[in-house]
mmCIF file of C-alpha atoms in Angstrom:
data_model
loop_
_atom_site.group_PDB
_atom_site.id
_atom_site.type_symbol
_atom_site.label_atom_id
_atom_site.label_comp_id
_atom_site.label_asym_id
_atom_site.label_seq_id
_atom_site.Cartn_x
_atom_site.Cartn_y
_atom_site.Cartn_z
ATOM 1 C CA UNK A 286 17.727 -10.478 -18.702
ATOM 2 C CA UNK A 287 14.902 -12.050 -17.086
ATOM 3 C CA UNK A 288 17.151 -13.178 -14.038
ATOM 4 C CA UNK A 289 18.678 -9.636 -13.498
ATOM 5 C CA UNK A 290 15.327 -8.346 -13.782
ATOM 6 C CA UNK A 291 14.158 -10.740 -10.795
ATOM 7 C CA UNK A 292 17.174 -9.731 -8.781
ATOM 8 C CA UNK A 293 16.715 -6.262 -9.050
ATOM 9 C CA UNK A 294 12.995 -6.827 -8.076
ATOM 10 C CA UNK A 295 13.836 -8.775 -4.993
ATOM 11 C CA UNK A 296 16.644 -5.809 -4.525
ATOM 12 C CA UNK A 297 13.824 -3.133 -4.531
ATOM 13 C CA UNK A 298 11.046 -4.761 -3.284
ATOM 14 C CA UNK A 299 12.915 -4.603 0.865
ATOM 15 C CA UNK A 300 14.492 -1.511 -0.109
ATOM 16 C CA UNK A 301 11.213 0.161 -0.381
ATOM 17 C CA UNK A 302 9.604 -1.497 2.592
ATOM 18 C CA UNK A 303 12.125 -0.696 4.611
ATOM 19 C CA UNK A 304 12.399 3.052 3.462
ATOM 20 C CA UNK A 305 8.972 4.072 2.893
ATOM 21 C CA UNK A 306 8.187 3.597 6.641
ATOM 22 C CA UNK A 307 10.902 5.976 7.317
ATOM 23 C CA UNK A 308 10.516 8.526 4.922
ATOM 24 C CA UNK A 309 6.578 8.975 6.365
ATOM 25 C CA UNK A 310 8.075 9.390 9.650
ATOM 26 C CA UNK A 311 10.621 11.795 8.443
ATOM 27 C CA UNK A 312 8.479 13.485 5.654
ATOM 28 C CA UNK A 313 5.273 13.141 7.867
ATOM 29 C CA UNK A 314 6.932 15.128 11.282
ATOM 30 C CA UNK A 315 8.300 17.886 9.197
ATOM 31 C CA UNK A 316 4.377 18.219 7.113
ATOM 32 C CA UNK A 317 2.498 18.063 10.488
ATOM 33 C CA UNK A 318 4.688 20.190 12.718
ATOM 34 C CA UNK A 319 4.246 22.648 9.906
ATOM 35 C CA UNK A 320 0.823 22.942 9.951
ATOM 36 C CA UNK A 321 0.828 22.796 13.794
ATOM 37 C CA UNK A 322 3.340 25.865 12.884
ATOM 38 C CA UNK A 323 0.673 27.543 10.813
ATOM 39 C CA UNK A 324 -2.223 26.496 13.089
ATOM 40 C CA UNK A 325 -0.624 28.900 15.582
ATOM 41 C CA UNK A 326 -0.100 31.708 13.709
ATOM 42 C CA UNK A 327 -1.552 35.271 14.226
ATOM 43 C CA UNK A 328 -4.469 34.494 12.042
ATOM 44 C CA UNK A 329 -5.394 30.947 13.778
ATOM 45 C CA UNK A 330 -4.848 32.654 16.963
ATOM 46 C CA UNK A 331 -8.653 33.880 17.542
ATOM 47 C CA UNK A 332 -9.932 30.514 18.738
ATOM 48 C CA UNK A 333 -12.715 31.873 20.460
ATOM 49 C CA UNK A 334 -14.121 32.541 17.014
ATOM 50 C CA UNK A 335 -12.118 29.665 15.441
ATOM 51 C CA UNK A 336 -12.340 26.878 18.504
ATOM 52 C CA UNK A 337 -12.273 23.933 15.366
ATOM 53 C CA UNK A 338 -8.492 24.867 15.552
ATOM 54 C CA UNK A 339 -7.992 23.499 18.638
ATOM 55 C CA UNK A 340 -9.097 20.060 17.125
ATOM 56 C CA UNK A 341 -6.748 20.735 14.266
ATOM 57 C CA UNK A 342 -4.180 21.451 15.927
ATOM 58 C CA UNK A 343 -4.149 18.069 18.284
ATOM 59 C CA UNK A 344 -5.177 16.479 15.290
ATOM 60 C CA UNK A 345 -1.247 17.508 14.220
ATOM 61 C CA UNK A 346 0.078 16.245 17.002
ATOM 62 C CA UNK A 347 -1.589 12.821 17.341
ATOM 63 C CA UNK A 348 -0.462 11.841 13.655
ATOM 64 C CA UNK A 349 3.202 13.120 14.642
ATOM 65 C CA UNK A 350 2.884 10.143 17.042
ATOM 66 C CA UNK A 351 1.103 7.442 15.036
ATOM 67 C CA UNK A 352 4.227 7.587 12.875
ATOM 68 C CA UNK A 353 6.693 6.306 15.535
ATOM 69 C CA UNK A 354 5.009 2.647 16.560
ATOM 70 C CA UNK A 355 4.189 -0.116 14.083
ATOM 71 C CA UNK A 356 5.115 2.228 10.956
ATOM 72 C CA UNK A 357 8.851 2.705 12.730
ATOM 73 C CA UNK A 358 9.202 -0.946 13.489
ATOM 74 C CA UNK A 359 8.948 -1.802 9.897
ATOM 75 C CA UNK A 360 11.933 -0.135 9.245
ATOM 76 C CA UNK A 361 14.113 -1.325 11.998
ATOM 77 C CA UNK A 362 12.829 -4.812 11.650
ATOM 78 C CA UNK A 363 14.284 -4.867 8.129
ATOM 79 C CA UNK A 364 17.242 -2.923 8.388
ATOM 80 C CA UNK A 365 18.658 -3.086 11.976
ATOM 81 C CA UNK A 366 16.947 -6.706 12.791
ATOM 82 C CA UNK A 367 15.245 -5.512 16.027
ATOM 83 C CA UNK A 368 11.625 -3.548 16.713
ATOM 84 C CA UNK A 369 10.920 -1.380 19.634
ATOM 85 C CA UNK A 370 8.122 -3.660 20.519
ATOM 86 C CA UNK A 371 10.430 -6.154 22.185
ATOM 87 C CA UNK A 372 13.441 -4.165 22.270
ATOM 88 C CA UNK A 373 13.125 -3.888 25.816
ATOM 89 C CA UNK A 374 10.277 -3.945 28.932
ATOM 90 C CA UNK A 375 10.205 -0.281 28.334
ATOM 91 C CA UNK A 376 10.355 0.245 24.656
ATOM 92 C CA UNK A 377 7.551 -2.423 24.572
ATOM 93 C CA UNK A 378 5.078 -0.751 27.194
ATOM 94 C CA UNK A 379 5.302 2.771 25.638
ATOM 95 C CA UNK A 380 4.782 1.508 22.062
ATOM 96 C CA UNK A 381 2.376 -0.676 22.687
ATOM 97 C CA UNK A 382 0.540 1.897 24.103
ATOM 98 C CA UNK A 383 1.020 4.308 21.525
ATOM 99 C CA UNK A 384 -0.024 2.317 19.085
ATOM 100 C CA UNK A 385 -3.344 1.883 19.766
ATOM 101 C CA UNK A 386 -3.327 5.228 22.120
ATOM 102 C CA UNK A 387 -2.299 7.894 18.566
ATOM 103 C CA UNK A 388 -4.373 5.987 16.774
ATOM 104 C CA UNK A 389 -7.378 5.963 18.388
ATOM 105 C CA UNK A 390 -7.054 9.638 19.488
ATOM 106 C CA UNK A 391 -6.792 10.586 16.238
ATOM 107 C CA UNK A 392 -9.820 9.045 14.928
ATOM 108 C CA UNK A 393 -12.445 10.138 17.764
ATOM 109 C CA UNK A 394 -10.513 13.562 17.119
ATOM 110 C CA UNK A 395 -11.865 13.490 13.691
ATOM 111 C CA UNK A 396 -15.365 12.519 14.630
ATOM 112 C CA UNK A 397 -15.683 15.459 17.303
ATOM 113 C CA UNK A 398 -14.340 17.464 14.414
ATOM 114 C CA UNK A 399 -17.088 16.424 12.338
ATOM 115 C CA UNK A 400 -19.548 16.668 14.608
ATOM 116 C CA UNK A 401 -18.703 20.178 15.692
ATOM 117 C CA UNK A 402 -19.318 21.176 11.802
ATOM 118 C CA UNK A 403 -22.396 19.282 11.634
ATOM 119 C CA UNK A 404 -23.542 21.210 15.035
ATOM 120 C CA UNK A 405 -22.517 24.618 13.206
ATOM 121 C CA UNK A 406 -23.953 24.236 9.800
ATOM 122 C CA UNK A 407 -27.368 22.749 11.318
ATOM 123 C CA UNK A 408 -27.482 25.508 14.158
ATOM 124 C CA UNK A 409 -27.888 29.316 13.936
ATOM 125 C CA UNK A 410 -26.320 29.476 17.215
ATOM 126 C CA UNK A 411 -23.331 27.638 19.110
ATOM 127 C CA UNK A 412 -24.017 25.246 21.533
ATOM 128 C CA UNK A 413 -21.443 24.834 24.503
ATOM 129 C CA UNK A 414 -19.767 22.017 22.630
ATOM 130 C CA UNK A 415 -18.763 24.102 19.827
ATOM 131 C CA UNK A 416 -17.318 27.341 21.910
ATOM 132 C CA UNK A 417 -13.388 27.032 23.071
ATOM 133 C CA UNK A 418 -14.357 25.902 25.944
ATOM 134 C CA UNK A 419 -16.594 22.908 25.294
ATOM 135 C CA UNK A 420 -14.072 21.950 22.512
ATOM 136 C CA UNK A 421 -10.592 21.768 24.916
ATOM 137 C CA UNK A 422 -13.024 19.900 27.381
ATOM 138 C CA UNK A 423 -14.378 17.487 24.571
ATOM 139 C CA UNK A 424 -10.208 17.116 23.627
ATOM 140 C CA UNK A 425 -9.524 16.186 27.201
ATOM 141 C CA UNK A 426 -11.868 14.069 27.871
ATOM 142 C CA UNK A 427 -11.058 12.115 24.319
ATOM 143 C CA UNK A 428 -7.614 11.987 25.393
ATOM 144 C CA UNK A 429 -8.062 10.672 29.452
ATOM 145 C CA UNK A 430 -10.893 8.044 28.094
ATOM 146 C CA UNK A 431 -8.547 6.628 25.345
ATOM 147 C CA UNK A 432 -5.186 6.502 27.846
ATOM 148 C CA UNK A 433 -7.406 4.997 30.912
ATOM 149 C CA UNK A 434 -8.792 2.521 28.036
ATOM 150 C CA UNK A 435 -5.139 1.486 27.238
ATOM 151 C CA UNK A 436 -3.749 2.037 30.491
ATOM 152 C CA UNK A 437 -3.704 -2.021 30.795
ATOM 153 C CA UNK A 438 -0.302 -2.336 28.565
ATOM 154 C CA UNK A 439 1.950 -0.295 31.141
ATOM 155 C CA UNK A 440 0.052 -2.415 34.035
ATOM 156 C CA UNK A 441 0.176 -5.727 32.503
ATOM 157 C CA UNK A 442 1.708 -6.120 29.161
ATOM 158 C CA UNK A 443 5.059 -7.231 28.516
ATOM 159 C CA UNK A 444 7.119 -9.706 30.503
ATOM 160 C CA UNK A 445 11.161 -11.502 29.646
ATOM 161 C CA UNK A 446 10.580 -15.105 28.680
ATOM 162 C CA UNK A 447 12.753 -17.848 30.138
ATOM 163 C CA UNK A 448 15.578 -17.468 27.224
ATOM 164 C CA UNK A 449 15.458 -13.451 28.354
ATOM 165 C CA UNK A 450 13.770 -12.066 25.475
ATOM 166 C CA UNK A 451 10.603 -9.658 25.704
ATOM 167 C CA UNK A 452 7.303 -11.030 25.317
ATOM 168 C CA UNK A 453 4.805 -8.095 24.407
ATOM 169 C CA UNK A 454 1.592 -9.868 25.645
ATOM 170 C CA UNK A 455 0.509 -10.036 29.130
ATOM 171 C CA UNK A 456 0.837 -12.882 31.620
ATOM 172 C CA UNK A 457 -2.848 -13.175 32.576
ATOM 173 C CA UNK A 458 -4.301 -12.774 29.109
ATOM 174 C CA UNK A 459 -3.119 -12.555 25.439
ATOM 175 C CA UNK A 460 -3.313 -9.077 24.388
ATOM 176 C CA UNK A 461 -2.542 -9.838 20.189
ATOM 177 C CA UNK A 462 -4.683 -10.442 18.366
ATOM 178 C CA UNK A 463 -7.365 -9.550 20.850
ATOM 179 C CA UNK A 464 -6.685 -6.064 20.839
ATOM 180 C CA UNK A 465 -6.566 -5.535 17.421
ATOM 181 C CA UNK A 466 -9.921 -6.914 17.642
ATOM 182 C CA UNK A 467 -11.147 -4.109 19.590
ATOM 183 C CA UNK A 468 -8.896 -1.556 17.777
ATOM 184 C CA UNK A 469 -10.850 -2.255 14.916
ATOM 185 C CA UNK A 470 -13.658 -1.263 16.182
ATOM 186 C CA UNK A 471 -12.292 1.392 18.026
ATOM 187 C CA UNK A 472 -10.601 3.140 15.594
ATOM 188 C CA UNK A 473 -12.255 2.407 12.414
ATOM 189 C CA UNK A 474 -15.504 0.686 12.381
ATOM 190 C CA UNK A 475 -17.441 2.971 14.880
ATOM 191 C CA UNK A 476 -15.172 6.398 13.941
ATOM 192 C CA UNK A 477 -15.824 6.286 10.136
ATOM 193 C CA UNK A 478 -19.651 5.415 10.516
ATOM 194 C CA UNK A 479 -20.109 8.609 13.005
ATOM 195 C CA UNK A 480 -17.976 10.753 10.594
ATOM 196 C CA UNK A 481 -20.203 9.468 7.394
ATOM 197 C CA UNK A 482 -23.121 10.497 9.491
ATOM 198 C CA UNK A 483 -22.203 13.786 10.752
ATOM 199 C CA UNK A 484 -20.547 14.599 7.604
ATOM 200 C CA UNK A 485 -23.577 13.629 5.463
ATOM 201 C CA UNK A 486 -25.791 16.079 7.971
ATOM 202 C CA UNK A 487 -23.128 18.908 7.194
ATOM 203 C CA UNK A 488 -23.606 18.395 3.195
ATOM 204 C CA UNK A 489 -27.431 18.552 3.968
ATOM 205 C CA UNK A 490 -27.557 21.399 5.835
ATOM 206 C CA UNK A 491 -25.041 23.509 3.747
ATOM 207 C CA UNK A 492 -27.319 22.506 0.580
ATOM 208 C CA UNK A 493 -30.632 23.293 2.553
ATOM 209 C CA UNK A 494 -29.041 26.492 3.577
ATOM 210 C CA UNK A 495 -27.859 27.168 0.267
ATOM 211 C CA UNK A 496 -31.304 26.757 -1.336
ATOM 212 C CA UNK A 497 -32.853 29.087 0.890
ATOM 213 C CA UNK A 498 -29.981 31.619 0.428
ATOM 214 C CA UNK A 499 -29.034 32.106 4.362
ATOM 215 C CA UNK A 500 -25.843 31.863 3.572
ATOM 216 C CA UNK A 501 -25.688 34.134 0.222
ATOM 217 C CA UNK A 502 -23.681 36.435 1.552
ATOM 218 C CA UNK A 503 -21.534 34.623 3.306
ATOM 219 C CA UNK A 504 -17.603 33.668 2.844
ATOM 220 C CA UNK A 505 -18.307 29.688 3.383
ATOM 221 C CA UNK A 506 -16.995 27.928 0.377
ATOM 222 C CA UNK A 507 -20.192 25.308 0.015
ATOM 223 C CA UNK A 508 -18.667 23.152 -2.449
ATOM 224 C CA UNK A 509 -15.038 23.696 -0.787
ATOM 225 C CA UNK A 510 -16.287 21.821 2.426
ATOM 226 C CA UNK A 511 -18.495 19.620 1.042
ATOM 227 C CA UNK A 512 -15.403 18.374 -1.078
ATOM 228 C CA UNK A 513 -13.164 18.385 1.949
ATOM 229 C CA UNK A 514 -15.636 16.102 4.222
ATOM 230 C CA UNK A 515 -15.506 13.437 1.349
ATOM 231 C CA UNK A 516 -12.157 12.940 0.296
ATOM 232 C CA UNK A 517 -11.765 13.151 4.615
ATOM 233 C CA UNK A 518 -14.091 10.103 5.120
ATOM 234 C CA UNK A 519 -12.924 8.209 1.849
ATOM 235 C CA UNK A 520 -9.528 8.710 2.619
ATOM 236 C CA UNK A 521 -9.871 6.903 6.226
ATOM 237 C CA UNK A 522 -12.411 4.613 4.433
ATOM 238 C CA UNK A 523 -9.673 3.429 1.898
ATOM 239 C CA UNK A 524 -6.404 4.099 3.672
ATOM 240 C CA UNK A 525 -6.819 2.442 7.315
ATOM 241 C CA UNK A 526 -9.844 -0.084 7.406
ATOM 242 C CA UNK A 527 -8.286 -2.943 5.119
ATOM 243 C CA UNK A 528 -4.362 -2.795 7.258
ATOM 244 C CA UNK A 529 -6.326 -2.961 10.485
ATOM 245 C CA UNK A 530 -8.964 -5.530 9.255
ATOM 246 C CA UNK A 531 -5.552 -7.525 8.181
ATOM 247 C CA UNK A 532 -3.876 -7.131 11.535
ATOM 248 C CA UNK A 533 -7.088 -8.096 13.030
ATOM 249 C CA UNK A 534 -7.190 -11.493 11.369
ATOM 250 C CA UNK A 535 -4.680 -12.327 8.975
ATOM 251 C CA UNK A 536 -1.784 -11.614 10.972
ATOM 252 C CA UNK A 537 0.861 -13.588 10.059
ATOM 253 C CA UNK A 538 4.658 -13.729 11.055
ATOM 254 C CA UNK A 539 7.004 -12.936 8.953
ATOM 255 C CA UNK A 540 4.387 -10.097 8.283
ATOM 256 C CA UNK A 541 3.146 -10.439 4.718
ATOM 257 C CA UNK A 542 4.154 -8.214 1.637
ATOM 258 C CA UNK A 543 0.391 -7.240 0.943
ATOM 259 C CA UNK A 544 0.421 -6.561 5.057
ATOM 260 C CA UNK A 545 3.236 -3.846 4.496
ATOM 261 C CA UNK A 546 1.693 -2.166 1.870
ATOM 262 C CA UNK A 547 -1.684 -1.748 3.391
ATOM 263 C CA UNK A 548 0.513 -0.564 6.794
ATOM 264 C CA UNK A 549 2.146 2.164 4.655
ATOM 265 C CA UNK A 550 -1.201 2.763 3.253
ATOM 266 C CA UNK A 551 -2.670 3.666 6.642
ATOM 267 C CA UNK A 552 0.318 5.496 7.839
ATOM 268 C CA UNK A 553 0.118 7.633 4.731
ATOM 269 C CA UNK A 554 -3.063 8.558 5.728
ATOM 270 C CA UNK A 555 -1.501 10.291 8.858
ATOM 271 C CA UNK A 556 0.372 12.540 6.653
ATOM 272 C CA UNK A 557 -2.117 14.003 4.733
ATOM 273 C CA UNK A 558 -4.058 16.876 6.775
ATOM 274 C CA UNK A 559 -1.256 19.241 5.349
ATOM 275 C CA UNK A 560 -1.784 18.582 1.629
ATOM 276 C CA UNK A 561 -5.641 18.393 2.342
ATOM 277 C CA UNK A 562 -5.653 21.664 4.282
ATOM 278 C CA UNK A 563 -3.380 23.576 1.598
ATOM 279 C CA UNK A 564 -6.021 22.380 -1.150
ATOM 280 C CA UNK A 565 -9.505 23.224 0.359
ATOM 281 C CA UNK A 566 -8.568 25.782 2.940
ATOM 282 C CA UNK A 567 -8.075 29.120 1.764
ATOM 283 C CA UNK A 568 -6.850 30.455 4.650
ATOM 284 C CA UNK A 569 -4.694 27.462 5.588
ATOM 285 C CA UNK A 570 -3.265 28.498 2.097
ATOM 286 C CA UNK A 571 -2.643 32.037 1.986
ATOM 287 C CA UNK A 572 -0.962 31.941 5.641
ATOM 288 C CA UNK A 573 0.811 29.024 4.470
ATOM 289 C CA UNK A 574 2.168 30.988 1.086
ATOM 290 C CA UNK A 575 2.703 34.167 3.737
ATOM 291 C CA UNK A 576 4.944 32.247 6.222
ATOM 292 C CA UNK A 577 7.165 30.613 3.155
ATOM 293 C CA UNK A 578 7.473 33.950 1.762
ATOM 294 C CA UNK A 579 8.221 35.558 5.314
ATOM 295 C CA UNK A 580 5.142 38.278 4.869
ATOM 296 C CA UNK A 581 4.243 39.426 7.719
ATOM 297 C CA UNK A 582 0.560 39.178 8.962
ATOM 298 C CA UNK A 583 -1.602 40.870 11.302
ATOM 299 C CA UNK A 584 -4.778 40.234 10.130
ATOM 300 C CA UNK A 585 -7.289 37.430 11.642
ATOM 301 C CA UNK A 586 -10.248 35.326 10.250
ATOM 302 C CA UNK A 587 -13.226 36.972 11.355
ATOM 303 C CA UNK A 588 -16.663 34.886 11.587
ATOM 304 C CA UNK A 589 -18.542 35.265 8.521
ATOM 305 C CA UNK A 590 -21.740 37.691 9.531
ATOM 306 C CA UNK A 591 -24.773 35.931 8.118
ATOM 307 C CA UNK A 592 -28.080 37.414 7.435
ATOM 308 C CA UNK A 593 -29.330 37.862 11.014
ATOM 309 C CA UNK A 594 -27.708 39.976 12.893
ATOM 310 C CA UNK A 595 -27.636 38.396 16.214
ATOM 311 C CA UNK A 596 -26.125 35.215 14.687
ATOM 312 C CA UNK A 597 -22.841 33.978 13.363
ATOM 313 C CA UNK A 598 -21.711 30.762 11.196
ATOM 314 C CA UNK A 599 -18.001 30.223 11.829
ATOM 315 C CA UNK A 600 -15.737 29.755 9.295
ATOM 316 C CA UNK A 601 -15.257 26.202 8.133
ATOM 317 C CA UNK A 602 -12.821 24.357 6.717
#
């Protein structure tokens, strides 16, 4: 028994490394192009009063990418013996930009996503930042600065060796690990310290402002939010610092078993703005269980009046 057992074990054990990966990029495109989907329905539409949706929505796309670089090449390292990395000069440019280039994006997304809810809940009034306008420019900008800074791996990275296989690094400087250096700092360290700031002003402010009962009759769901921001900033706490600390300096080739899991684990995070969204949003929800029941839908959200008259809180998530 005990042998069998083994087998099976050592059966399972590539199985699931090798299937997982694919089943988040399978199971994670369909979940994010659906709430892309519902991020551009009728009610969404209104981003002048809703311009967070804009960040949403390229939030959707970014982790539709993050799931075809590293997280891919575990499954056609195991099962097809090759990865895109140095499948070819051109396979190994474009993914070795993307996967530093999704990633990143996605986390300063989040922080400008914060900080645009910290910006509404501590201000009566919109600043520029927070109107449509301000946010597309704030989306651009994230997106030019983080392409420019990896802009080096279509210039200089990758090169055929003497035996005519692809060498991902560059010829004037090593770009692994050193670049997972930086990525660790780029997309974790510095990202989840701005979003536990921000997000720790927004729980402030929506307490303060609960206190003093400016937002009593308001549609804001205080607890809703506050709930949302946590399990946000835990999540990428949990779910992406330890694989990227591990890339950073444990690397190690044949990658490691505990490597894998803590890959998956940070790929999974990419996946779950659908769930997240269908649990704390409302209206995320209801247009959600509208669309799957093909109701039709004309109405809009519709900034939540609050007890001045000349102001506005927008809805949050």
């Amino acid at each position: 028994m005990s042998n069998n057992t083994t087998i099976s074990v050592k059966l399972t054990v590539p199985l699931v490394a090798a299937y997982y990966p694919l089943a988040l990029v399978i199971i994670g495109t369909l979940l994010n192009l659906l709430t892309l989907i519902i991020l551009c329905r009728s009610t969404f539409r209104d981003t002048k009063k809703q311009p967070i949706i804009h960040y949403m929505r390229a939030i959707a796309i970014f982790d539709i990418f993050m799931l075809y670089g590293w997280n891919l090449d575990h499954y056609l390292s195991i099962e097809h013996g090759f990865i895109l990395l140095t499948y070819s000069i051109a396979t190994c440019k474009i993914f070795g930009f993307l996967n530093y280039f999704a990633g990143q994006s996605s986390a300063w997304l989040r922080v400008f996503i914060s900080f645009d809810r910290y910006l509404s809940a501590s201000r009566l009034r919109r600043p520029w930042c927070s109107r449509e306008k301000g946010v597309l420019i704030i989306i651009s900008c994230i997106i030019i600065l983080v392409a420019l800074f990896n802009l080096h791996f279509f210039i200089f990275a990758c090169f055929y060796r003497s035996n005519g296989t692809v060498n991902p690094n560059a010829q004037l400087y090593k770009i692994y690990p050193l670049w997972d250096y930086i990525n660790l700092g780029v997309y974790n360290c510095v990202p989840f310290i701005l979003m536990v700031i921000f997000n720790s002003g927004v729980i402030y402010h929506l307490i303060k402002r609960r206190q003093t009962r400016i937002i009593q009759q308001s549609h804001i769901q205080h607890r809703a939010i506050s709930i949302t921001l946590v399990i946000t900033t835990s999540l990428f706490l949990i779910m992406t610092i330890p694989a990227t600390i591990v890339a950073a300096f444990f690397f190690t080739t044949p990658t490691t078993s505990l490597a894998k899991i803590l890959d998956s684990a940070l790929y999974t995070y990419h996946i779950t703005s659908f769930p997240l969204y269908l649990i704390t949003f409302k209206e995320f929800r209801r247009e959600c269980i509208k669309m799957v029941t093909c109701k039709n839908n004309n109405g809009r959200i519709v900034p939540t009046q609050v007890a001045i008259a000349t102001t506005r809180i927008p809805n949050q998530l």
